Each structure stands twice: as structure tokens, then as C-alpha cells.
Short mmCIF file of C-alpha atoms in Angstrom, two decimals:
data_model
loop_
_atom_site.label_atom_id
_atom_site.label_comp_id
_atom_site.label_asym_id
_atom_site.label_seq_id
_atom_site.Cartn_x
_atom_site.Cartn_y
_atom_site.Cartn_z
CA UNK A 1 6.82 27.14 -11.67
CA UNK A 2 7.08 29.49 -14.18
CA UNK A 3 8.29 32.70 -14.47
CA UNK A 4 6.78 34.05 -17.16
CA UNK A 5 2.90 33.11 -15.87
CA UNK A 6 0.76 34.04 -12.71
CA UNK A 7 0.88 31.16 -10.20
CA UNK A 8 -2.31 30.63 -7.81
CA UNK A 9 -0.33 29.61 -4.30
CA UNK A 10 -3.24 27.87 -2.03
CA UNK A 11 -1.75 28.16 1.70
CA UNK A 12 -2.70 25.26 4.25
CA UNK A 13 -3.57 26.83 7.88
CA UNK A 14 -5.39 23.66 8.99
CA UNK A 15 -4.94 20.12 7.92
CA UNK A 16 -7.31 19.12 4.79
CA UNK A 17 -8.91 16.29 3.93
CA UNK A 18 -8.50 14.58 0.80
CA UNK A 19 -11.27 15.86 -0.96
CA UNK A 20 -10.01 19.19 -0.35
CA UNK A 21 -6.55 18.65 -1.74
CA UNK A 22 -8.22 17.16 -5.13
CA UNK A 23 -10.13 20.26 -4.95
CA UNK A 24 -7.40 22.27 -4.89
CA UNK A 25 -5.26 20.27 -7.29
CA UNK A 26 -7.41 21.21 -10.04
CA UNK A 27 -7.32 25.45 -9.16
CA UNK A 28 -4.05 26.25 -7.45
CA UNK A 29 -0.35 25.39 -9.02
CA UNK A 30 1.07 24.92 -5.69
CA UNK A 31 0.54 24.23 -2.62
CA UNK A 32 2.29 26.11 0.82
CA UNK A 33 1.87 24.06 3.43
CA UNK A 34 2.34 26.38 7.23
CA UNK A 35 3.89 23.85 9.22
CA UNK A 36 3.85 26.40 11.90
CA UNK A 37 -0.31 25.90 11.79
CA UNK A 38 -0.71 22.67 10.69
CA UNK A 39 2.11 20.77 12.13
CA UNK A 40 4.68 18.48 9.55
CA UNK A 41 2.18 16.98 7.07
CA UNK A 42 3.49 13.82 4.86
CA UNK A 43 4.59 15.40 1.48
CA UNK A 44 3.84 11.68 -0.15
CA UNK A 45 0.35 11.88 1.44
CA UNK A 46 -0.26 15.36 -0.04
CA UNK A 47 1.40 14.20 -3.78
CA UNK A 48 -1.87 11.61 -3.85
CA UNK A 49 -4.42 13.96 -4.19
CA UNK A 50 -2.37 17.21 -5.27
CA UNK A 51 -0.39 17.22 -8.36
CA UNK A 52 1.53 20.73 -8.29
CA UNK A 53 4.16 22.30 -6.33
CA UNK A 54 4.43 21.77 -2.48
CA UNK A 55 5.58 24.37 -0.52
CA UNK A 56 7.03 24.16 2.98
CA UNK A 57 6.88 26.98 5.48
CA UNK A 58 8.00 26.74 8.89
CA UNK A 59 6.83 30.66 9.82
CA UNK A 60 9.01 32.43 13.11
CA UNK A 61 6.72 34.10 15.54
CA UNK A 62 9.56 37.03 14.90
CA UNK A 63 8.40 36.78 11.20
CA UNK A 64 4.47 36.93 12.11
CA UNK A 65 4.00 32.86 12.01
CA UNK A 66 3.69 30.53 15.50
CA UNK A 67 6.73 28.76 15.15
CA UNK A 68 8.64 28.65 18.53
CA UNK A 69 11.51 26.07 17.75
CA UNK A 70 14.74 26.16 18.88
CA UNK A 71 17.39 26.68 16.36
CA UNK A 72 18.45 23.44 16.02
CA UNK A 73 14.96 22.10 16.04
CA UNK A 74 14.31 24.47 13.59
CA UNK A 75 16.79 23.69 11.27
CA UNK A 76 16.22 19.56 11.25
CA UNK A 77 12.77 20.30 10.73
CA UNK A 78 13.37 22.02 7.34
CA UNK A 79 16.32 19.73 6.70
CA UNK A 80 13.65 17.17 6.77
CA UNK A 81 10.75 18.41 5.14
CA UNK A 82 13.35 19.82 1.94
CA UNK A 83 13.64 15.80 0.60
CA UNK A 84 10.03 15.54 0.03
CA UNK A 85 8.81 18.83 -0.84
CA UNK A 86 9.56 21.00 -4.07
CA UNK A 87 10.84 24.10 -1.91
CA UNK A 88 11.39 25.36 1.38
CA UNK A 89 10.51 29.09 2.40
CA UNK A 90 13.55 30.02 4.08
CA UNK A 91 13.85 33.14 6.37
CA UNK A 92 17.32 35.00 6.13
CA UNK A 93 17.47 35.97 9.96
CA UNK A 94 17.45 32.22 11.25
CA UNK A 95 17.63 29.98 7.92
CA UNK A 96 20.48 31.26 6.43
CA UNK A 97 23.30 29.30 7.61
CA UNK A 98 25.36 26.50 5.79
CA UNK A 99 23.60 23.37 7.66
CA UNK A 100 20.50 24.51 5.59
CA UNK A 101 21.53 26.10 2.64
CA UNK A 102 24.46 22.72 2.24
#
């Protein structure tokens, strides 16, 4: 992304379909995918039909999302999703520790 431009973020609440993600390809830069709604979708799957940033957010209920994980479960969660998606939304009150940010 750049800085110095506006950047159209489409957010994922429910899974799409293909057509949807070419859809989107071609209007938003990226792409924030709410794990907390729509569950851990395959970044490679998502790369097929949409060409700009992904975006991974794993939302706390504490921080207004539906994510109920346990720390740990938490934590391997994002570990996981941060080697196939361009960045990870982080929340300082539970996400900044050195597991994650290492």
C-alpha cells in the first residue's frame, strides 16, 4: 500500500464466492478478511481471484469482533495465517507479545 494515496479496504464478514472476489479485485486494493466471521479462509485460494493486499483480522469480542479463543489458540492462529497473508491486524491488549511480534 501506499502512503501517499487513498486505499479502498473491502472487509469479508461471510465467505465469497469466486465471482465475488474477481469483483472485488478490480475496485478494492485490499482485502481484510474477519476470521472472527468467516472462519480461516485459504490465503492461496483468495490470491486466484484477488490480486491486492490480504488482510487478516482475528477481531476479540473485548475489541467488538466474535473471536473467543484462548490465548494460545489465538496466537497460533495468527502465527499461521501471517505466512500467507500480506498483514495481520494485531490488537495491543492480547497480540502484543514476542511469540507474535518474533
Amino acid at each position: 500500500m501506499n502512503a501517499d494515496t487513498a486505499q479502498l479496504i473491502a472487509t469479508l464478514t461471510a465467505p465469497p464466492t469466486r465471482t465475488e472476489l474477481e469483483a472485488l479485485s478490480r475496485r478494492a486494493d485490499a482485502l481484510e478478511v474477519r476470521a472472527d466471521l468467516v472462519g480461516d479462509l485459504d490465503p492461496a485460494e483468495l490470491r486466484a481471484a484477488f490480486d491486492g493486499t490480504l488482510i487478516y483480522t482475528l477481531r476479540s469480542r473485548a475489541e467488538g469482533g466474535e473471536g473467543r479463543e484462548a490465548e494460545g489458540d489465538r496466537a497460533s492462529r495468527i502465527l499461521e495465517a501471517s505466512a500467507g497473508y500480506d498483514l495481520v491486524d494485531l490488537e495491543a491488549a492480547r497480540d502484543l507479545r514476542s511469540r507474535l511480534l518474533g
